[in-house]
CSV table of C-alpha atoms and ligand atoms in Angstrom, one decimal:
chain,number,residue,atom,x,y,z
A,1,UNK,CA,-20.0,24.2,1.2
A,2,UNK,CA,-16.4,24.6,-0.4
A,3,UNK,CA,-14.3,22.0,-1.7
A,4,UNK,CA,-11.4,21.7,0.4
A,5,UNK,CA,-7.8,20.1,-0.4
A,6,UNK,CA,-8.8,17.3,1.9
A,7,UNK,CA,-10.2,13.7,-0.2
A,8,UNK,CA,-12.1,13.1,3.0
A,9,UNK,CA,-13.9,16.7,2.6
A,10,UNK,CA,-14.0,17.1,-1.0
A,11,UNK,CA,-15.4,13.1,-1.5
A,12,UNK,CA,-18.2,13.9,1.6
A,13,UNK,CA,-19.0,17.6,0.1
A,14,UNK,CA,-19.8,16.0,-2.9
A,15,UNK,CA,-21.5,13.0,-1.5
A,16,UNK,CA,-23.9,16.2,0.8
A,17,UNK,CA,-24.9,18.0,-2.0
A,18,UNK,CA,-26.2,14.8,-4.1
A,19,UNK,CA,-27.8,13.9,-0.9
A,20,UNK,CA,-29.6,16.9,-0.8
A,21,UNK,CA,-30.4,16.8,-4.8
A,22,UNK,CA,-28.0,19.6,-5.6
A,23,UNK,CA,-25.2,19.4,-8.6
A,24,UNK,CA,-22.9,20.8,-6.9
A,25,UNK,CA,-21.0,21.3,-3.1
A,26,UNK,CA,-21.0,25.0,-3.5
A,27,UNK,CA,-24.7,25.4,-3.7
A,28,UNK,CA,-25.4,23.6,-0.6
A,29,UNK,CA,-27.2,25.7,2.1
A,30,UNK,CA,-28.1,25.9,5.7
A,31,UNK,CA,-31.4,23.7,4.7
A,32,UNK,CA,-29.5,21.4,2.7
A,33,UNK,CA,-26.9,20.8,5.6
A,34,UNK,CA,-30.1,20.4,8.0
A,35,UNK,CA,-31.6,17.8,6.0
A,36,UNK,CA,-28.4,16.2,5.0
A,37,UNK,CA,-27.3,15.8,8.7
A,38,UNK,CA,-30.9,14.5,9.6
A,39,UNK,CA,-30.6,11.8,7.0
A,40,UNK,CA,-27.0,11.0,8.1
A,41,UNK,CA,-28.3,10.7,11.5
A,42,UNK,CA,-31.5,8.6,10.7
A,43,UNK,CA,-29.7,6.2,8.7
A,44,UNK,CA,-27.0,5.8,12.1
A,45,UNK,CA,-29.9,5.6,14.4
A,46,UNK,CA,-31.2,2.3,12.2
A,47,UNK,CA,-27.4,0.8,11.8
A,48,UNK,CA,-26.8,1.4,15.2
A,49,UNK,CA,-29.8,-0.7,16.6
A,50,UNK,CA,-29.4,-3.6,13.9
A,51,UNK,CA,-28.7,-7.4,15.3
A,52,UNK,CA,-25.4,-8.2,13.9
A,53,UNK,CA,-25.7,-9.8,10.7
A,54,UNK,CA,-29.3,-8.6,10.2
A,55,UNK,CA,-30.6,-7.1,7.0
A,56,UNK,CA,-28.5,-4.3,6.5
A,57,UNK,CA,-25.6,-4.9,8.8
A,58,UNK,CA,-23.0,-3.8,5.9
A,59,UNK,CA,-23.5,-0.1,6.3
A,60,UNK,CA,-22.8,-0.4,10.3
A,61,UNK,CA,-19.4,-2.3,9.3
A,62,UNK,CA,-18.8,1.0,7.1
A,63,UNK,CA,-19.2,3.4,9.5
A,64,UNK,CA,-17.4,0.8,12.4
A,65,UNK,CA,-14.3,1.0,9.7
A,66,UNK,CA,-14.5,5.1,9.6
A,67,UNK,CA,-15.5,5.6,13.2
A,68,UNK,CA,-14.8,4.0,16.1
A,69,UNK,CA,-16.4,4.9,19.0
A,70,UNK,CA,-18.8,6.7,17.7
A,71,UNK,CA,-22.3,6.9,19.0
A,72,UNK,CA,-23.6,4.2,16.3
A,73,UNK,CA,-20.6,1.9,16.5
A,74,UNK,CA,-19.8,2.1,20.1
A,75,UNK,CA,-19.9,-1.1,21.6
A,76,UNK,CA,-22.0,0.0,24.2
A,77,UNK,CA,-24.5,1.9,22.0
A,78,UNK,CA,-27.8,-0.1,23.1
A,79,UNK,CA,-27.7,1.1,26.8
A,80,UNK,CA,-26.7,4.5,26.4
A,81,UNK,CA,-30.4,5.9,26.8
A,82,UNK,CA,-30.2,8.8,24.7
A,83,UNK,CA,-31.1,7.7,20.7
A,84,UNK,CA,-27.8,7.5,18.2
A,85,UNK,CA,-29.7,9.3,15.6
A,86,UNK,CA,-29.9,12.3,18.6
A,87,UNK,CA,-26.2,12.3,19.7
A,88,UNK,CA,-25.3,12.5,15.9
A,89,UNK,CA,-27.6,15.2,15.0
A,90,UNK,CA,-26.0,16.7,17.9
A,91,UNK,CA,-21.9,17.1,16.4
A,92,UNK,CA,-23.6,17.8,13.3
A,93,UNK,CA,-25.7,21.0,14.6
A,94,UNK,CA,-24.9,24.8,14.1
A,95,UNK,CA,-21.3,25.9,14.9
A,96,UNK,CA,-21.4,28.0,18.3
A,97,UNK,CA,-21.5,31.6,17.9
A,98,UNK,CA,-17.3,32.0,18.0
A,99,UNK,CA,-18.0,36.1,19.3
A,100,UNK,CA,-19.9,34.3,22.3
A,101,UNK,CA,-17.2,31.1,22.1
A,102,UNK,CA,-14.5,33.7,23.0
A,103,UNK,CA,-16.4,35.9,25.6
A,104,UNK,CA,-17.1,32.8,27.5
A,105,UNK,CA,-12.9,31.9,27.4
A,106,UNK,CA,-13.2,29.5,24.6
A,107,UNK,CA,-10.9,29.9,21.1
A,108,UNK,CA,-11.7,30.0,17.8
A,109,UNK,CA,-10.0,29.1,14.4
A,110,UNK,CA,-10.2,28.8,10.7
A,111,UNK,CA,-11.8,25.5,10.2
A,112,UNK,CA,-8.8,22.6,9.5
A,113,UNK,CA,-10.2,21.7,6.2
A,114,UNK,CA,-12.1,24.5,4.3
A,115,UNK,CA,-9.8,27.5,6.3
A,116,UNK,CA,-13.2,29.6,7.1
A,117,UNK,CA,-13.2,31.2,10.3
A,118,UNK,CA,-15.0,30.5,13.7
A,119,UNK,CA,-14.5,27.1,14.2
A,120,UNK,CA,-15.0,26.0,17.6
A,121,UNK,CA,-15.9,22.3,17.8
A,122,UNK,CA,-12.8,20.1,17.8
A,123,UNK,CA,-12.7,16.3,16.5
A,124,UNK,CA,-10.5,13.2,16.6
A,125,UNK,CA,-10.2,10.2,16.0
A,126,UNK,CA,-13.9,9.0,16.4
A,127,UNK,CA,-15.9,11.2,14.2
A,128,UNK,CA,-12.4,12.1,12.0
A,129,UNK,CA,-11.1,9.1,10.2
A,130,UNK,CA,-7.9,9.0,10.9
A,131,UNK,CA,-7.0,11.7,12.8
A,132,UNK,CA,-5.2,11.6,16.9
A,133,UNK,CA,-7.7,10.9,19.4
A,134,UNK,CA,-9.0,14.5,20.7
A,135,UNK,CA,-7.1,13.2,23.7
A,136,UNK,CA,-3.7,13.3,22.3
A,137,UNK,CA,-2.6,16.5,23.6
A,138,UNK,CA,1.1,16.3,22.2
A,139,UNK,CA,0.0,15.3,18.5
A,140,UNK,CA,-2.2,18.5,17.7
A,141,UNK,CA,-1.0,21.0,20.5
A,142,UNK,CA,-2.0,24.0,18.3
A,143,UNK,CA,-5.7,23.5,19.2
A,144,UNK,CA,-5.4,21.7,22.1
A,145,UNK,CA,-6.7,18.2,21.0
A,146,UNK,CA,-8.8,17.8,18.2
A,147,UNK,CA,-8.9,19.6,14.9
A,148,UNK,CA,-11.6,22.5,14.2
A,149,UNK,CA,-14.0,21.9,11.9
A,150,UNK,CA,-16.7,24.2,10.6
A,151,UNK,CA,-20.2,22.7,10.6
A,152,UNK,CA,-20.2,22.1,6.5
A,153,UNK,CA,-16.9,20.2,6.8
A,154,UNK,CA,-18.2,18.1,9.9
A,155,UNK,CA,-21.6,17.3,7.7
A,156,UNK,CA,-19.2,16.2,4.9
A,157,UNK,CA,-16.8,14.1,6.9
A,158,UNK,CA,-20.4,11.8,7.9
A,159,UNK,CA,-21.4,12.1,4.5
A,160,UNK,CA,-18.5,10.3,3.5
A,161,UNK,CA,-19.8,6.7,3.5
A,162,UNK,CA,-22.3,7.6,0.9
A,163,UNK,CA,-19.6,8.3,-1.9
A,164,UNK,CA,-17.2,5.7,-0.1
A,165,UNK,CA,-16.8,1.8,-2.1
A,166,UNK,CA,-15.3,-0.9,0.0
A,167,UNK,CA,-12.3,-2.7,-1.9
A,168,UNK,CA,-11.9,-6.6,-2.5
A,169,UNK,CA,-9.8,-6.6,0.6
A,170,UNK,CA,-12.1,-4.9,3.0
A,171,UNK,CA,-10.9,-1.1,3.3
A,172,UNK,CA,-12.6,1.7,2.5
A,173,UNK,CA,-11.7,3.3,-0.9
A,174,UNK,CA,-11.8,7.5,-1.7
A,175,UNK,CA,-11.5,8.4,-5.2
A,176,UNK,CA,-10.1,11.8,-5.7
A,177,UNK,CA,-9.1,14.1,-8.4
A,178,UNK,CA,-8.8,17.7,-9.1
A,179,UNK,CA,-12.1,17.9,-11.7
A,180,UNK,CA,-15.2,18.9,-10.5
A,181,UNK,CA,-17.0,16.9,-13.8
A,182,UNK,CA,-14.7,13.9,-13.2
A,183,UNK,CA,-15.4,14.3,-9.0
A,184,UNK,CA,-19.1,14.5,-9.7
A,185,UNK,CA,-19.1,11.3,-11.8
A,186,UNK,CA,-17.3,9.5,-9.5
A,187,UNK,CA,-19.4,10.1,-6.4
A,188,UNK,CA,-22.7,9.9,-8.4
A,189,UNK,CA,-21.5,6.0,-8.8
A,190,UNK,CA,-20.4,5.2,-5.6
A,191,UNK,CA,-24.0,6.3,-3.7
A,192,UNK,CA,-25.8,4.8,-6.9
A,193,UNK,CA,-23.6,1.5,-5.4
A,194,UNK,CA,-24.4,2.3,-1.3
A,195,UNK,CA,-28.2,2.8,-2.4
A,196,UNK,CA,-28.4,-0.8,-3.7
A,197,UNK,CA,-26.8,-1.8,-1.0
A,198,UNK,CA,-29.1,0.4,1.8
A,199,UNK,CA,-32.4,-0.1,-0.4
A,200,UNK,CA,-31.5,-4.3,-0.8
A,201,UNK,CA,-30.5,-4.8,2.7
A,202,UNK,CA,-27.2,-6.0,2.2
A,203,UNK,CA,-25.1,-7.5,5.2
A,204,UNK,CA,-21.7,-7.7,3.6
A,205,UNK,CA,-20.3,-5.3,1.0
A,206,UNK,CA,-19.4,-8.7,-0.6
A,207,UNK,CA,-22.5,-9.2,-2.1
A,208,UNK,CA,-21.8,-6.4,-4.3
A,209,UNK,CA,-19.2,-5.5,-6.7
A,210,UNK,CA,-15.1,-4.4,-5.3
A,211,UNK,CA,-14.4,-0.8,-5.6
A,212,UNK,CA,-11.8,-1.5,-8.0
A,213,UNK,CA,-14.4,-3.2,-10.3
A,214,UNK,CA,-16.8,-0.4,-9.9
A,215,UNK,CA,-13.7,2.1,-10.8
A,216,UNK,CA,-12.6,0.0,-13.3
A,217,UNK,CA,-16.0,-0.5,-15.0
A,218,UNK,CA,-16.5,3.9,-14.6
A,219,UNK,CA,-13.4,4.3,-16.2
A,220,UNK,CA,-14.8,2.4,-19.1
A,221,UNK,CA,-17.6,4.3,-19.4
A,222,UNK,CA,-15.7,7.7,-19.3
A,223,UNK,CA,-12.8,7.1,-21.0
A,224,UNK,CA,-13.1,10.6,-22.5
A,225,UNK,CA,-12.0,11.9,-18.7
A,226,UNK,CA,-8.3,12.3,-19.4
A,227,UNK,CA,-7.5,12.9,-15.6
A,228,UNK,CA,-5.5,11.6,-12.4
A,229,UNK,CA,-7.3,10.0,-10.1
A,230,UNK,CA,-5.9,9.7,-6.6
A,231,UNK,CA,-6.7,6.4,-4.6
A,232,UNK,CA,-7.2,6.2,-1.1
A,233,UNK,CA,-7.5,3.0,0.7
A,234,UNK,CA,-8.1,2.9,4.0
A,235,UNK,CA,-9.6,1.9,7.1
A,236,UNK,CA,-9.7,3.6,10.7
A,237,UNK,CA,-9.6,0.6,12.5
A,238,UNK,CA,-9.0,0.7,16.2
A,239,UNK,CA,-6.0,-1.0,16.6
A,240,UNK,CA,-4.5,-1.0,13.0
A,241,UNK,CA,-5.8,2.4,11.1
A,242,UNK,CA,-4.5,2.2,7.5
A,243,UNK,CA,-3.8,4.4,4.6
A,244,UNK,CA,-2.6,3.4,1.1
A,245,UNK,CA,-2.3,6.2,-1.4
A,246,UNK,CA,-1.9,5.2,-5.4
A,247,UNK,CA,-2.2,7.5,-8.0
A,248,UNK,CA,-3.9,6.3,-11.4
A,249,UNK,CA,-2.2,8.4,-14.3
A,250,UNK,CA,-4.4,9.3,-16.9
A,251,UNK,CA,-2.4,6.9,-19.8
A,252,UNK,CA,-3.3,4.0,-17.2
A,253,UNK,CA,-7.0,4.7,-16.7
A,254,UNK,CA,-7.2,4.8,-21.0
A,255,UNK,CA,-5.3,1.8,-20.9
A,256,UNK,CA,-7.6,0.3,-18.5
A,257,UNK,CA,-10.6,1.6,-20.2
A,258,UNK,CA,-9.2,0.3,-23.1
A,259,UNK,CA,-8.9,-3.1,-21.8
A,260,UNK,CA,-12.3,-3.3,-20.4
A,261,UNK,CA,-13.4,-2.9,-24.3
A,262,UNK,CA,-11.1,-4.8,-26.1
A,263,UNK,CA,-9.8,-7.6,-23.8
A,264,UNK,CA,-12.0,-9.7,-21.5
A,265,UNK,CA,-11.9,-7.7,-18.1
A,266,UNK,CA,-12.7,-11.5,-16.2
A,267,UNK,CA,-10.3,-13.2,-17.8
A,268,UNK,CA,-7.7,-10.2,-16.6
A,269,UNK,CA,-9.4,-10.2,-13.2
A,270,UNK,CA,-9.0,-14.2,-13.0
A,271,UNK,CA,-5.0,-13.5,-14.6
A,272,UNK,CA,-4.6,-11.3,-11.8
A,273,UNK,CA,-6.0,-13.4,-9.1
A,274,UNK,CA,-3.4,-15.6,-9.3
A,275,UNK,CA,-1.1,-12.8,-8.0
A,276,UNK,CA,-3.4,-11.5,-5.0
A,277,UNK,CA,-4.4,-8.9,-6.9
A,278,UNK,CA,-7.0,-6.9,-9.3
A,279,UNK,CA,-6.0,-6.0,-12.1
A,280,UNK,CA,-6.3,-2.0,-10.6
A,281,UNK,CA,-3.8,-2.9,-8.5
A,282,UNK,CA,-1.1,-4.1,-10.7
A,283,UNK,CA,-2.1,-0.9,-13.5
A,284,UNK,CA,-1.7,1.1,-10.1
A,285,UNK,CA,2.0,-0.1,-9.2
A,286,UNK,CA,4.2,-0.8,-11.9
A,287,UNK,CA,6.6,-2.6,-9.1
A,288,UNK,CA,3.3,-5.0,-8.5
A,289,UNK,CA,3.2,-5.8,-12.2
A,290,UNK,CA,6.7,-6.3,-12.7
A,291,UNK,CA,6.6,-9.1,-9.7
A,292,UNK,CA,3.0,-10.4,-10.6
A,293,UNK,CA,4.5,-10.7,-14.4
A,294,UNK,CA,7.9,-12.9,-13.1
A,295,UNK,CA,5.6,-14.8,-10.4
A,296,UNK,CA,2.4,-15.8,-12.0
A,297,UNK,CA,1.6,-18.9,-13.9
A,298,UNK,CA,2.6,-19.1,-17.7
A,299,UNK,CA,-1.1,-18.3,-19.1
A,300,UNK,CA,-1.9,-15.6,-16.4
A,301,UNK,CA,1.4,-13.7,-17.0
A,302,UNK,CA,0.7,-13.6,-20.4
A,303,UNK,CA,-2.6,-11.6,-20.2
A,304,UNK,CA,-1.2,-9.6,-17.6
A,305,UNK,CA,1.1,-8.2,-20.0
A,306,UNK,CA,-1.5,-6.2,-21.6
A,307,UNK,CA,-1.4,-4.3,-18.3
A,308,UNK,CA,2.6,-3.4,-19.3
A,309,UNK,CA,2.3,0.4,-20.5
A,310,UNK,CA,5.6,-0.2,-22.4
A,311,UNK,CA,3.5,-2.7,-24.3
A,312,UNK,CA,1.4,-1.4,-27.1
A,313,UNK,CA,-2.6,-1.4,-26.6
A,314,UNK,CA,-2.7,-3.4,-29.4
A,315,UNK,CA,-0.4,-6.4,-27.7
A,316,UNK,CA,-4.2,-7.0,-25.5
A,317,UNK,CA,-4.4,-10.5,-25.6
A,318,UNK,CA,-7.7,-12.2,-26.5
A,319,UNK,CA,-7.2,-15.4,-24.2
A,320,UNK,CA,-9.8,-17.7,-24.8
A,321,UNK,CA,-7.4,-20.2,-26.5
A,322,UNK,CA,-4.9,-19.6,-23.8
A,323,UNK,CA,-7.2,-19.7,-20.8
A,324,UNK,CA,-8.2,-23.0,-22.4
A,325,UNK,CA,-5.8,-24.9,-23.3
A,326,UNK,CA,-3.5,-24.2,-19.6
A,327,UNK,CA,-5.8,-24.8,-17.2
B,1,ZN,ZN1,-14.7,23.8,7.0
């Protein structure tokens, strides 16, 4: 399985190969993607046939917010009489033979993400967050409706809700960057947050921790990882599909590290409640900041400050007296 320059692809290869117990996407095999597909698919099948708001229910809100009309989500999916588990294993099979593809009239292409060739089996909207529909013709008339996707890149774009966090304001958040070490780390604590939430049944992603708190609290851990991390929030929602991109430079993920160490991370979360916000959001936009600094209350702007990267690290607040004595 290659890493591709897509965060959908790279996030799910790496999110397939720890599924499959492998330390890396580029060691993942035939077996692998065969076992990896039958877990995605198992785990569908058991989403798919929940009661809503039964033990569990948060993982089919997950995969409602990433695919939409697909077999476990459909609205419809109890009376189709064919099981979920068997539709999915189904787009996640073996590509078609492209030699026999094209002797039967059909085309073939390098696969949309990865660029290996053969790929036959086109997707849109439904099992590719968001892409067109596979029925709009005029927005991807170079294959016809639908992108090509090679078999490893379709297993990674369903293993993507296991390396997926869900924000405080609902969407679904993608942490990217361009090393592998940092990549790794990143997905190894997302799925170590989904596997609470599969193994204690949760119904609501709210009963566990915001993505930003999760990043936030990783960052803190690794501050030695001097990198960029690119932020994806999003959700493929029907009717309103979303997609906010942010990019974390490395001085802001120290500074947040930092912060998590030396000032009180709930006091800044509570600081930055006030605002809307997490404090992610206002190291993330220095436009946020500057509004959340002019528009919060007296106390709250003043620990938000240590957020200011003009500031030095040393100008980090400790607000105990303050959070005392103003509200
Ligand atoms: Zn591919």
């Amino acid at each position: 399985m290659l890493l591709s320059h897509h965060p959908f692809q790279r996030s799910g290869a790496w999110a397939a190969a720890l599924l499959a117990g492998l330390p890396h996407p580029g060691l993942v095999g035939d077996d692998d993607l065969d076992r990896v597909a039958a877990r995605i698919a198992a785990d569908c099948e058991r989403a798919g046939r929940l009661a809503k708001g039964a033990s569990g229910w948060a993982w089919l809100v997950r995969l409602a917010g990433m695919y939409p009309q697909s077999p476990p989500v459909h609205p419809s999916r109890a009376k189709n009489p064919q099981p979920i588990g068997a539709r999915v294993l189904d787009f996640l099979g073996p590509d078609p033979d492209p030699v026999h593809v094209v002797e039967q009239g059909g085309r073939v292409w390098p696969c949309w993400m990865c660029q290996v060739p053969g790929a036959s089996i086109r997707w849109g909207k439904d099992k590719l967050p968001l892409s067109d529909s596979a029925q709009h013709l005029n927005n991807s008339t170079v294959y016809g409706g639908g992108y090509p996707l090679c078999r490893s890149c379709r297993v990674a774009v369903w293993a993507l809700p296991y390396t997926t966090a869900t924000s405080a304001t609902g969407l679904n958040v993608t942490v990217g960057c361009w090393d592998e070490r940092t990549e790794r780390t990143i997905a190894t604590t997302f799925l170590a947050v989904n596997q609470q939430a599969r193994a204690e049944g949760w119904t609501s992603w709210r009963q566990g921790p915001s993505a930003e708190d999760v990043l936030w609290q990783l960052l803190a851990d690794h501050r030695e990882n001097r990198v960029q991390l690119d932020l994806q929030r999003w959700s493929n929602d029907n009717r309103t599909p979303r997609l906010d991109i942010r990019h974390l430079s490395p001085q802001a993920a120290l500074r947040l590290a930092d912060l998590h160490h030396d000032a009180d991370p709930a006091e800044l979360r509570r600081a930055a409640r006030t605002t809307g916000h997490h404090p992610l959001d206002l190291a993330l936009s220095p436009d946020l900041l500057d509004q959340a600094l002019t528009t919060a209350p007296r106390w709250a702007a003043h620990v938000l400050t240590a957020l200011d990267p003009d500031q030095p690290p040393t100008a980090a607040p400790t607000t105990n007296t303050i959070h005392a004595t103003t509200r």
